[in-house]
PDB file of C-alpha atoms in Angstrom:
ATOM      1  CA  UNK A   1      59.812-138.665 -13.017  1.00 34.00           C
ATOM      2  CA  UNK A   2      61.693-135.387 -14.825  1.00 39.00           C
ATOM      3  CA  UNK A   3      62.139-132.794 -12.489  1.00 39.00           C
ATOM      4  CA  UNK A   4      63.342-128.992 -12.752  1.00 41.00           C
ATOM      5  CA  UNK A   5      66.271-128.079 -11.110  1.00 47.00           C
ATOM      6  CA  UNK A   6      66.652-125.685 -10.043  1.00 56.00           C
ATOM      7  CA  UNK A   7      63.106-124.096 -10.352  1.00 86.00           C
ATOM      8  CA  UNK A   8      62.102-122.163 -13.652  1.00 92.00           C
ATOM      9  CA  UNK A   9      61.628-118.809 -12.020  1.00 93.00           C
ATOM     10  CA  UNK A  10      65.184-118.907 -10.841  1.00 95.00           C
ATOM     11  CA  UNK A  11      66.416-119.643 -14.375  1.00 96.00           C
ATOM     12  CA  UNK A  12      65.671-116.070 -15.336  1.00 95.00           C
ATOM     13  CA  UNK A  13      68.222-114.303 -13.483  1.00 96.00           C
ATOM     14  CA  UNK A  14      71.003-117.427 -14.430  1.00 96.00           C
ATOM     15  CA  UNK A  15      70.056-117.089 -18.161  1.00 97.00           C
ATOM     16  CA  UNK A  16      70.159-112.878 -17.915  1.00 96.00           C
ATOM     17  CA  UNK A  17      73.859-113.080 -16.735  1.00 97.00           C
ATOM     18  CA  UNK A  18      74.341-115.844 -18.921  1.00 96.00           C
ATOM     19  CA  UNK A  19      73.277-114.027 -22.273  1.00 96.00           C
ATOM     20  CA  UNK A  20      75.387-110.619 -20.871  1.00 95.00           C
ATOM     21  CA  UNK A  21      78.552-112.795 -20.707  1.00 96.00           C
ATOM     22  CA  UNK A  22      77.365-113.968 -24.332  1.00 95.00           C
ATOM     23  CA  UNK A  23      77.054-110.703 -25.804  1.00 93.00           C
ATOM     24  CA  UNK A  24      80.334-109.446 -24.200  1.00 94.00           C
ATOM     25  CA  UNK A  25      82.641-111.709 -25.251  1.00 93.00           C
ATOM     26  CA  UNK A  26      81.347-112.217 -28.650  1.00 91.00           C
ATOM     27  CA  UNK A  27      80.974-115.612 -28.468  1.00 91.00           C
ATOM     28  CA  UNK A  28      79.669-118.049 -31.394  1.00 94.00           C
ATOM     29  CA  UNK A  29      78.404-120.290 -29.840  1.00 96.00           C
ATOM     30  CA  UNK A  30      77.698-121.644 -25.631  1.00 96.00           C
ATOM     31  CA  UNK A  31      75.569-124.377 -24.398  1.00 95.00           C
ATOM     32  CA  UNK A  32      73.940-123.131 -20.923  1.00 96.00           C
ATOM     33  CA  UNK A  33      72.425-126.124 -19.281  1.00 94.00           C
ATOM     34  CA  UNK A  34      72.704-129.960 -20.096  1.00 93.00           C
ATOM     35  CA  UNK A  35      69.177-131.931 -19.108  1.00 92.00           C
ATOM     36  CA  UNK A  36      68.840-134.500 -17.704  1.00 85.00           C
ATOM     37  CA  UNK A  37      72.323-134.374 -16.125  1.00 69.00           C
ATOM     38  CA  UNK A  38      75.108-131.236 -16.792  1.00 63.00           C
ATOM     39  CA  UNK A  39      77.613-134.318 -15.757  1.00 60.00           C
ATOM     40  CA  UNK A  40      76.954-136.666 -18.625  1.00 60.00           C
ATOM     41  CA  UNK A  41      80.446-137.368 -20.383  1.00 59.00           C
ATOM     42  CA  UNK A  42      79.103-140.224 -22.590  1.00 64.00           C
ATOM     43  CA  UNK A  43      80.623-139.045 -26.247  1.00 69.00           C
ATOM     44  CA  UNK A  44      77.772-138.842 -28.341  1.00 83.00           C
ATOM     45  CA  UNK A  45      77.729-140.690 -31.639  1.00 82.00           C
ATOM     46  CA  UNK A  46      74.969-138.664 -33.401  1.00 91.00           C
ATOM     47  CA  UNK A  47      74.299-135.068 -32.350  1.00 95.00           C
ATOM     48  CA  UNK A  48      70.763-133.856 -33.131  1.00 97.00           C
ATOM     49  CA  UNK A  49      70.793-129.876 -33.646  1.00 98.00           C
ATOM     50  CA  UNK A  50      66.852-128.261 -33.249  1.00 98.00           C
ATOM     51  CA  UNK A  51      67.380-124.752 -34.209  1.00 96.00           C
ATOM     52  CA  UNK A  52      64.296-122.218 -33.627  1.00 95.00           C
ATOM     53  CA  UNK A  53      63.440-119.057 -32.250  1.00 94.00           C
ATOM     54  CA  UNK A  54      61.283-121.156 -29.848  1.00 96.00           C
ATOM     55  CA  UNK A  55      58.727-118.374 -29.242  1.00 96.00           C
ATOM     56  CA  UNK A  56      56.962-120.839 -27.506  1.00 97.00           C
ATOM     57  CA  UNK A  57      58.415-123.815 -28.451  1.00 97.00           C
ATOM     58  CA  UNK A  58      55.234-126.210 -29.345  1.00 96.00           C
ATOM     59  CA  UNK A  59      54.268-129.971 -29.673  1.00 95.00           C
ATOM     60  CA  UNK A  60      55.490-129.394 -33.353  1.00 94.00           C
ATOM     61  CA  UNK A  61      58.373-128.859 -32.245  1.00 96.00           C
ATOM     62  CA  UNK A  62      58.208-132.077 -29.887  1.00 96.00           C
ATOM     63  CA  UNK A  63      56.926-134.290 -32.799  1.00 94.00           C
ATOM     64  CA  UNK A  64      60.450-133.114 -34.588  1.00 95.00           C
ATOM     65  CA  UNK A  65      62.807-134.038 -31.789  1.00 96.00           C
ATOM     66  CA  UNK A  66      61.206-137.463 -30.431  1.00 95.00           C
ATOM     67  CA  UNK A  67      60.889-138.948 -34.025  1.00 94.00           C
ATOM     68  CA  UNK A  68      64.296-137.820 -34.615  1.00 95.00           C
ATOM     69  CA  UNK A  69      65.690-139.503 -31.318  1.00 93.00           C
ATOM     70  CA  UNK A  70      63.121-142.681 -31.580  1.00 90.00           C
ATOM     71  CA  UNK A  71      64.683-143.432 -35.026  1.00 91.00           C
ATOM     72  CA  UNK A  72      68.163-142.678 -34.018  1.00 90.00           C
ATOM     73  CA  UNK A  73      67.789-145.565 -30.908  1.00 84.00           C
ATOM     74  CA  UNK A  74      65.832-148.141 -33.771  1.00 84.00           C
ATOM     75  CA  UNK A  75      68.994-147.387 -35.898  1.00 83.00           C
ATOM     76  CA  UNK A  76      71.627-148.150 -33.445  1.00 76.00           C
ATOM     77  CA  UNK A  77      70.107-150.900 -31.137  1.00 64.00           C
ATOM     78  CA  UNK A  78      73.447-150.637 -29.192  1.00 66.00           C
ATOM     79  CA  UNK A  79      72.566-149.298 -25.427  1.00 58.00           C
ATOM     80  CA  UNK A  80      76.087-147.315 -25.680  1.00 62.00           C
ATOM     81  CA  UNK A  81      75.242-145.077 -28.614  1.00 71.00           C
ATOM     82  CA  UNK A  82      75.149-141.951 -27.586  1.00 80.00           C
ATOM     83  CA  UNK A  83      73.197-139.178 -28.845  1.00 87.00           C
ATOM     84  CA  UNK A  84      72.542-135.611 -27.753  1.00 92.00           C
ATOM     85  CA  UNK A  85      70.034-133.508 -28.612  1.00 96.00           C
ATOM     86  CA  UNK A  86      70.715-129.314 -28.866  1.00 97.00           C
ATOM     87  CA  UNK A  87      67.869-127.104 -28.788  1.00 98.00           C
ATOM     88  CA  UNK A  88      69.621-123.731 -30.089  1.00 98.00           C
ATOM     89  CA  UNK A  89      68.578-120.408 -29.580  1.00 97.00           C
ATOM     90  CA  UNK A  90      70.229-117.841 -32.575  1.00 94.00           C
ATOM     91  CA  UNK A  91      70.771-114.404 -30.297  1.00 90.00           C
ATOM     92  CA  UNK A  92      72.159-112.061 -33.025  1.00 83.00           C
ATOM     93  CA  UNK A  93      70.585-109.363 -31.070  1.00 58.00           C
ATOM     94  CA  UNK A  94      70.886-110.127 -27.577  1.00 53.00           C
ATOM     95  CA  UNK A  95      71.785-106.918 -26.483  1.00 54.00           C
ATOM     96  CA  UNK A  96      68.298-105.990 -27.777  1.00 56.00           C
ATOM     97  CA  UNK A  97      64.812-106.513 -26.502  1.00 63.00           C
ATOM     98  CA  UNK A  98      63.526-109.607 -27.882  1.00 76.00           C
ATOM     99  CA  UNK A  99      59.861-109.512 -28.900  1.00 82.00           C
ATOM    100  CA  UNK A 100      57.393-110.726 -28.360  1.00 90.00           C
ATOM    101  CA  UNK A 101      59.092-113.181 -25.096  1.00 94.00           C
ATOM    102  CA  UNK A 102      62.402-112.194 -24.442  1.00 95.00           C
ATOM    103  CA  UNK A 103      65.298-114.378 -25.032  1.00 96.00           C
ATOM    104  CA  UNK A 104      65.566-115.575 -21.337  1.00 96.00           C
ATOM    105  CA  UNK A 105      61.768-116.471 -20.799  1.00 97.00           C
ATOM    106  CA  UNK A 106      62.519-118.522 -24.297  1.00 97.00           C
ATOM    107  CA  UNK A 107      65.837-119.946 -22.820  1.00 98.00           C
ATOM    108  CA  UNK A 108      63.742-120.620 -20.016  1.00 98.00           C
ATOM    109  CA  UNK A 109      60.295-122.415 -22.323  1.00 98.00           C
ATOM    110  CA  UNK A 110      63.295-124.371 -23.761  1.00 98.00           C
ATOM    111  CA  UNK A 111      64.790-125.701 -20.534  1.00 97.00           C
ATOM    112  CA  UNK A 112      60.984-126.708 -19.749  1.00 97.00           C
ATOM    113  CA  UNK A 113      60.118-128.307 -23.141  1.00 98.00           C
ATOM    114  CA  UNK A 114      63.117-130.218 -22.668  1.00 97.00           C
ATOM    115  CA  UNK A 115      62.020-131.714 -19.238  1.00 96.00           C
ATOM    116  CA  UNK A 116      58.686-132.514 -20.826  1.00 96.00           C
ATOM    117  CA  UNK A 117      60.654-134.254 -23.876  1.00 96.00           C
ATOM    118  CA  UNK A 118      62.378-136.117 -21.556  1.00 94.00           C
ATOM    119  CA  UNK A 119      58.784-137.193 -19.471  1.00 93.00           C
ATOM    120  CA  UNK A 120      57.303-137.840 -22.670  1.00 93.00           C
ATOM    121  CA  UNK A 121      60.144-140.150 -24.069  1.00 91.00           C
ATOM    122  CA  UNK A 122      60.358-141.787 -20.775  1.00 88.00           C
ATOM    123  CA  UNK A 123      56.608-142.599 -20.689  1.00 87.00           C
ATOM    124  CA  UNK A 124      56.320-143.753 -24.539  1.00 78.00           C
ATOM    125  CA  UNK A 125      58.697-146.197 -23.790  1.00 62.00           C
ATOM    126  CA  UNK A 126      59.072-146.074 -26.972  1.00 59.00           C
ATOM    127  CA  UNK A 127      62.890-146.420 -26.990  1.00 61.00           C
ATOM    128  CA  UNK A 128      64.631-150.012 -27.759  1.00 55.00           C
ATOM    129  CA  UNK A 129      67.006-149.404 -25.072  1.00 51.00           C
ATOM    130  CA  UNK A 130      64.413-148.826 -22.472  1.00 50.00           C
ATOM    131  CA  UNK A 131      63.360-151.438 -20.152  1.00 50.00           C
ATOM    132  CA  UNK A 132      59.516-151.213 -18.954  1.00 50.00           C
ATOM    133  CA  UNK A 133      60.432-151.030 -15.571  1.00 51.00           C
ATOM    134  CA  UNK A 134      62.625-148.200 -16.198  1.00 52.00           C
ATOM    135  CA  UNK A 135      60.516-144.889 -15.407  1.00 53.00           C
ATOM    136  CA  UNK A 136      63.267-142.238 -16.565  1.00 52.00           C
ATOM    137  CA  UNK A 137      65.092-141.453 -20.014  1.00 57.00           C
ATOM    138  CA  UNK A 138      67.561-143.246 -21.823  1.00 63.00           C
ATOM    139  CA  UNK A 139      70.865-142.726 -19.738  1.00 69.00           C
ATOM    140  CA  UNK A 140      72.773-142.072 -23.068  1.00 80.00           C
ATOM    141  CA  UNK A 141      70.782-139.353 -24.094  1.00 88.00           C
ATOM    142  CA  UNK A 142      71.684-135.709 -23.100  1.00 91.00           C
ATOM    143  CA  UNK A 143      69.350-131.984 -24.305  1.00 95.00           C
ATOM    144  CA  UNK A 144      71.536-129.123 -24.004  1.00 95.00           C
ATOM    145  CA  UNK A 145      70.060-125.939 -24.322  1.00 97.00           C
ATOM    146  CA  UNK A 146      72.427-123.467 -26.295  1.00 97.00           C
ATOM    147  CA  UNK A 147      73.123-119.893 -28.110  1.00 97.00           C
ATOM    148  CA  UNK A 148      74.789-118.969 -30.947  1.00 97.00           C
ATOM    149  CA  UNK A 149      75.403-115.476 -32.347  1.00 95.00           C
ATOM    150  CA  UNK A 150      75.364-117.174 -36.068  1.00 94.00           C
ATOM    151  CA  UNK A 151      73.048-116.794 -38.540  1.00 92.00           C
ATOM    152  CA  UNK A 152      73.934-119.468 -40.853  1.00 93.00           C
ATOM    153  CA  UNK A 153      73.613-122.976 -40.986  1.00 93.00           C
ATOM    154  CA  UNK A 154      77.157-124.070 -42.348  1.00 94.00           C
ATOM    155  CA  UNK A 155      78.712-121.509 -39.497  1.00 95.00           C
ATOM    156  CA  UNK A 156      76.249-123.171 -36.684  1.00 95.00           C
ATOM    157  CA  UNK A 157      77.534-126.437 -37.609  1.00 95.00           C
ATOM    158  CA  UNK A 158      81.292-125.489 -37.474  1.00 94.00           C
ATOM    159  CA  UNK A 159      80.998-123.987 -33.867  1.00 95.00           C
ATOM    160  CA  UNK A 160      79.287-127.533 -32.701  1.00 95.00           C
ATOM    161  CA  UNK A 161      82.101-129.321 -34.015  1.00 92.00           C
ATOM    162  CA  UNK A 162      84.891-127.543 -32.586  1.00 90.00           C
ATOM    163  CA  UNK A 163      83.016-127.225 -28.878  1.00 90.00           C
ATOM    164  CA  UNK A 164      83.648-130.008 -26.580  1.00 79.00           C
ATOM    165  CA  UNK A 165      81.676-132.102 -25.400  1.00 79.00           C
ATOM    166  CA  UNK A 166      80.897-132.149 -29.163  1.00 84.00           C
ATOM    167  CA  UNK A 167      84.099-132.183 -30.472  1.00 80.00           C
ATOM    168  CA  UNK A 168      85.894-135.936 -31.597  1.00 77.00           C
ATOM    169  CA  UNK A 169      89.218-136.279 -29.313  1.00 73.00           C
ATOM    170  CA  UNK A 170      92.681-136.596 -30.747  1.00 73.00           C
ATOM    171  CA  UNK A 171      93.877-140.474 -31.065  1.00 73.00           C
ATOM    172  CA  UNK A 172      97.454-141.657 -31.695  1.00 73.00           C
ATOM    173  CA  UNK A 173      95.652-143.557 -34.452  1.00 74.00           C
ATOM    174  CA  UNK A 174      93.917-140.188 -35.847  1.00 71.00           C
ATOM    175  CA  UNK A 175      95.215-136.893 -34.808  1.00 71.00           C
ATOM    176  CA  UNK A 176      92.509-135.088 -36.985  1.00 71.00           C
ATOM    177  CA  UNK A 177      89.425-137.085 -36.265  1.00 74.00           C
ATOM    178  CA  UNK A 178      86.338-136.198 -38.616  1.00 76.00           C
ATOM    179  CA  UNK A 179      83.764-134.271 -37.323  1.00 82.00           C
ATOM    180  CA  UNK A 180      80.656-136.141 -34.935  1.00 89.00           C
ATOM    181  CA  UNK A 181      77.637-136.357 -37.241  1.00 93.00           C
ATOM    182  CA  UNK A 182      74.861-133.660 -37.046  1.00 96.00           C
ATOM    183  CA  UNK A 183      71.489-133.793 -38.042  1.00 97.00           C
ATOM    184  CA  UNK A 184      69.951-130.434 -38.721  1.00 98.00           C
ATOM    185  CA  UNK A 185      66.155-130.772 -38.198  1.00 98.00           C
ATOM    186  CA  UNK A 186      64.550-128.328 -40.145  1.00 96.00           C
ATOM    187  CA  UNK A 187      61.325-127.452 -41.996  1.00 93.00           C
ATOM    188  CA  UNK A 188      60.659-127.163 -45.492  1.00 94.00           C
ATOM    189  CA  UNK A 189      61.061-123.690 -45.844  1.00 92.00           C
ATOM    190  CA  UNK A 190      63.828-123.595 -44.046  1.00 93.00           C
ATOM    191  CA  UNK A 191      65.537-125.926 -46.343  1.00 96.00           C
ATOM    192  CA  UNK A 192      64.561-123.520 -49.467  1.00 96.00           C
ATOM    193  CA  UNK A 193      66.640-120.740 -47.406  1.00 95.00           C
ATOM    194  CA  UNK A 194      69.463-122.641 -47.250  1.00 96.00           C
ATOM    195  CA  UNK A 195      69.729-123.449 -50.510  1.00 97.00           C
ATOM    196  CA  UNK A 196      69.407-120.250 -51.390  1.00 97.00           C
ATOM    197  CA  UNK A 197      72.473-118.455 -53.027  1.00 97.00           C
ATOM    198  CA  UNK A 198      71.651-115.567 -52.176  1.00 95.00           C
ATOM    199  CA  UNK A 199      73.432-116.150 -48.354  1.00 94.00           C
ATOM    200  CA  UNK A 200      76.807-116.845 -49.631  1.00 96.00           C
ATOM    201  CA  UNK A 201      78.558-113.943 -50.381  1.00 95.00           C
ATOM    202  CA  UNK A 202      81.143-112.943 -52.090  1.00 96.00           C
ATOM    203  CA  UNK A 203      79.905-115.478 -55.567  1.00 96.00           C
ATOM    204  CA  UNK A 204      76.530-116.376 -54.646  1.00 97.00           C
ATOM    205  CA  UNK A 205      76.441-120.215 -55.482  1.00 97.00           C
ATOM    206  CA  UNK A 206      76.145-122.962 -53.453  1.00 98.00           C
ATOM    207  CA  UNK A 207      79.646-124.384 -53.084  1.00 97.00           C
ATOM    208  CA  UNK A 208      80.298-122.933 -49.317  1.00 97.00           C
ATOM    209  CA  UNK A 209      77.889-125.971 -48.593  1.00 98.00           C
ATOM    210  CA  UNK A 210      80.191-128.417 -49.225  1.00 97.00           C
ATOM    211  CA  UNK A 211      81.417-129.070 -45.693  1.00 95.00           C
ATOM    212  CA  UNK A 212      77.986-129.488 -44.273  1.00 97.00           C
ATOM    213  CA  UNK A 213      77.121-132.098 -46.644  1.00 97.00           C
ATOM    214  CA  UNK A 214      80.124-134.066 -46.429  1.00 96.00           C
ATOM    215  CA  UNK A 215      80.021-134.294 -42.683  1.00 94.00           C
ATOM    216  CA  UNK A 216      76.588-133.724 -41.590  1.00 96.00           C
ATOM    217  CA  UNK A 217      72.975-134.443 -42.484  1.00 97.00           C
ATOM    218  CA  UNK A 218      69.851-132.681 -42.447  1.00 98.00           C
ATOM    219  CA  UNK A 219      66.404-134.135 -41.382  1.00 98.00           C
ATOM    220  CA  UNK A 220      63.149-131.887 -43.332  1.00 97.00           C
ATOM    221  CA  UNK A 221      59.402-131.705 -41.767  1.00 95.00           C
ATOM    222  CA  UNK A 222      57.604-131.299 -44.681  1.00 93.00           C
ATOM    223  CA  UNK A 223      55.737-127.852 -44.388  1.00 89.00           C
ATOM    224  CA  UNK A 224      52.048-128.342 -45.310  1.00 81.00           C
ATOM    225  CA  UNK A 225      49.397-125.270 -45.089  1.00 77.00           C
ATOM    226  CA  UNK A 226      45.884-124.523 -45.798  1.00 72.00           C
ATOM    227  CA  UNK A 227      46.625-121.547 -47.644  1.00 76.00           C
ATOM    228  CA  UNK A 228      49.655-123.940 -49.988  1.00 79.00           C
ATOM    229  CA  UNK A 229      52.394-121.535 -49.054  1.00 81.00           C
ATOM    230  CA  UNK A 230      55.206-123.717 -49.360  1.00 84.00           C
ATOM    231  CA  UNK A 231      53.332-125.977 -52.093  1.00 87.00           C
ATOM    232  CA  UNK A 232      52.134-129.292 -51.323  1.00 89.00           C
ATOM    233  CA  UNK A 233      54.045-132.440 -50.629  1.00 91.00           C
ATOM    234  CA  UNK A 234      54.528-133.384 -54.169  1.00 94.00           C
ATOM    235  CA  UNK A 235      56.210-129.958 -55.342  1.00 94.00           C
ATOM    236  CA  UNK A 236      58.306-129.970 -51.888  1.00 95.00           C
ATOM    237  CA  UNK A 237      59.314-133.606 -53.060  1.00 96.00           C
ATOM    238  CA  UNK A 238      59.969-132.837 -56.492  1.00 96.00           C
ATOM    239  CA  UNK A 239      62.129-130.085 -54.678  1.00 97.00           C
ATOM    240  CA  UNK A 240      64.222-132.404 -53.438  1.00 97.00           C
ATOM    241  CA  UNK A 241      64.035-134.275 -56.841  1.00 97.00           C
ATOM    242  CA  UNK A 242      65.436-131.306 -58.510  1.00 97.00           C
ATOM    243  CA  UNK A 243      68.561-131.175 -56.457  1.00 98.00           C
ATOM    244  CA  UNK A 244      69.360-135.275 -56.998  1.00 98.00           C
ATOM    245  CA  UNK A 245      68.956-134.974 -60.832  1.00 98.00           C
ATOM    246  CA  UNK A 246      71.387-132.468 -61.170  1.00 98.00           C
ATOM    247  CA  UNK A 247      69.127-129.131 -61.534  1.00 98.00           C
ATOM    248  CA  UNK A 248      71.139-126.885 -59.070  1.00 98.00           C
ATOM    249  CA  UNK A 249      74.576-127.442 -60.546  1.00 98.00           C
ATOM    250  CA  UNK A 250      74.718-124.440 -62.191  1.00 97.00           C
ATOM    251  CA  UNK A 251      74.510-123.102 -58.977  1.00 98.00           C
ATOM    252  CA  UNK A 252      76.781-124.997 -57.125  1.00 98.00           C
ATOM    253  CA  UNK A 253      74.271-127.495 -56.017  1.00 98.00           C
ATOM    254  CA  UNK A 254      75.715-131.260 -55.745  1.00 98.00           C
ATOM    255  CA  UNK A 255      73.263-134.602 -56.641  1.00 98.00           C
ATOM    256  CA  UNK A 256      75.070-136.556 -53.852  1.00 98.00           C
ATOM    257  CA  UNK A 257      73.947-133.466 -51.195  1.00 98.00           C
ATOM    258  CA  UNK A 258      70.352-135.533 -51.607  1.00 98.00           C
ATOM    259  CA  UNK A 259      71.429-138.848 -50.238  1.00 98.00           C
ATOM    260  CA  UNK A 260      72.142-136.220 -47.317  1.00 98.00           C
ATOM    261  CA  UNK A 261      68.650-134.807 -46.508  1.00 98.00           C
ATOM    262  CA  UNK A 262      65.502-136.945 -45.331  1.00 96.00           C
ATOM    263  CA  UNK A 263      62.312-135.884 -45.702  1.00 96.00           C
ATOM    264  CA  UNK A 264      59.906-136.203 -42.476  1.00 93.00           C
ATOM    265  CA  UNK A 265      56.237-135.814 -41.940  1.00 88.00           C
ATOM    266  CA  UNK A 266      55.038-133.366 -39.261  1.00 80.00           C
ATOM    267  CA  UNK A 267      51.889-132.448 -37.873  1.00 70.00           C
ATOM    268  CA  UNK A 268      49.861-131.288 -40.265  1.00 65.00           C
ATOM    269  CA  UNK A 269      47.993-128.205 -40.006  1.00 67.00           C
ATOM    270  CA  UNK A 270      47.969-125.873 -37.799  1.00 70.00           C
ATOM    271  CA  UNK A 271      50.364-126.178 -35.338  1.00 84.00           C
ATOM    272  CA  UNK A 272      53.282-123.269 -34.764  1.00 89.00           C
ATOM    273  CA  UNK A 273      54.276-120.938 -32.459  1.00 93.00           C
ATOM    274  CA  UNK A 274      52.767-118.145 -34.117  1.00 91.00           C
ATOM    275  CA  UNK A 275      49.079-119.599 -33.756  1.00 92.00           C
ATOM    276  CA  UNK A 276      50.089-119.823 -29.921  1.00 95.00           C
ATOM    277  CA  UNK A 277      51.098-116.456 -29.943  1.00 94.00           C
ATOM    278  CA  UNK A 278      47.905-115.356 -31.922  1.00 93.00           C
ATOM    279  CA  UNK A 279      45.599-117.573 -30.153  1.00 93.00           C
ATOM    280  CA  UNK A 280      46.527-116.006 -26.666  1.00 94.00           C
ATOM    281  CA  UNK A 281      46.391-112.385 -28.227  1.00 92.00           C
ATOM    282  CA  UNK A 282      42.641-113.044 -29.019  1.00 90.00           C
ATOM    283  CA  UNK A 283      41.530-113.961 -25.787  1.00 87.00           C
ATOM    284  CA  UNK A 284      42.209-115.815 -22.391  1.00 78.00           C
ATOM    285  CA  UNK A 285      39.225-118.713 -23.524  1.00 85.00           C
ATOM    286  CA  UNK A 286      40.979-118.931 -26.795  1.00 85.00           C
ATOM    287  CA  UNK A 287      44.364-118.797 -25.382  1.00 87.00           C
ATOM    288  CA  UNK A 288      44.466-121.485 -23.311  1.00 90.00           C
ATOM    289  CA  UNK A 289      42.937-123.710 -25.369  1.00 91.00           C
ATOM    290  CA  UNK A 290      45.673-123.328 -28.011  1.00 91.00           C
ATOM    291  CA  UNK A 291      48.313-123.697 -25.202  1.00 93.00           C
ATOM    292  CA  UNK A 292      46.297-126.669 -24.319  1.00 93.00           C
ATOM    293  CA  UNK A 293      46.517-128.280 -27.762  1.00 93.00           C
ATOM    294  CA  UNK A 294      49.992-126.823 -28.864  1.00 95.00           C
ATOM    295  CA  UNK A 295      52.319-126.628 -25.965  1.00 96.00           C
ATOM    296  CA  UNK A 296      53.864-129.538 -23.843  1.00 96.00           C
ATOM    297  CA  UNK A 297      52.471-128.902 -20.384  1.00 95.00           C
ATOM    298  CA  UNK A 298      55.241-127.121 -18.102  1.00 96.00           C
ATOM    299  CA  UNK A 299      55.670-124.716 -21.458  1.00 97.00           C
ATOM    300  CA  UNK A 300      52.170-123.710 -21.319  1.00 96.00           C
ATOM    301  CA  UNK A 301      52.150-123.085 -17.781  1.00 95.00           C
ATOM    302  CA  UNK A 302      55.060-120.957 -17.626  1.00 96.00           C
ATOM    303  CA  UNK A 303      53.351-118.706 -20.267  1.00 95.00           C
ATOM    304  CA  UNK A 304      50.473-118.406 -18.296  1.00 92.00           C
ATOM    305  CA  UNK A 305      52.336-117.648 -15.233  1.00 93.00           C
ATOM    306  CA  UNK A 306      54.295-115.261 -16.850  1.00 93.00           C
ATOM    307  CA  UNK A 307      51.407-113.643 -18.532  1.00 94.00           C
ATOM    308  CA  UNK A 308      53.338-113.730 -22.171  1.00 95.00           C
ATOM    309  CA  UNK A 309      52.113-112.965 -25.524  1.00 94.00           C
ATOM    310  CA  UNK A 310      49.085-111.052 -24.060  1.00 90.00           C
TER     311      UNK A 310
END
């Protein structure tokens, strides 16, 4: 079993103090907690980054994270192939009240979500490194609860790469090692923003993304909705084919970047943080049903215990 330590309620003042320090020192990136153990020292072979508002975390986040971790161990059956998952919250306005749930509440929910994810992986017995009699999570997996002041992925990736324990140490034969490879776990809608030139002044082209794609990868979840807001699956595949075919070269986009982007199945329609919040706001019965279906157990208990989103 994966247990909370300290209790979730005790984490609120801890995170409140951490956020004030983070804001005062203008830190770009800080890891606040590591599960299951803060003493894990195995150098990660790969870093998975799930960057979200976590308002609240949902089973869609669980699907994205668990499938990435499961695929990591399928590709790297060697038990020594350690990986870390960073649950990352961007807090550009950490000195202002966050709505509808505070940053402190979200960080608690991220911690509870990490516990639920570790428990899910342990019970699923889906990792090649896990023996049937093993009742705990993989010993070479750690989940970090982290915050950043950066809004752009290129800056987040750079900050992570230069922060211990994610930074590869120099050796006698390699004084300037390449960054540990990061997989950024994003939705299709985020991919379109990432590849939008308007976010990269002063030239407003995609050339600043060169370093990101030289060292890291994107694992993109299809975003399909009943209103077809993001287009259908074929349209989302076509967006990536256009990049591969050179149709973004005039904007600075490189064909070879498409090789660093993987498309991944999501949970389909209806599961989102917005759907959870809206259901809770509509009423207790509808809210309870939505939380039961779309949130993990510990996260759901925290939502109702704190009276969030009402």
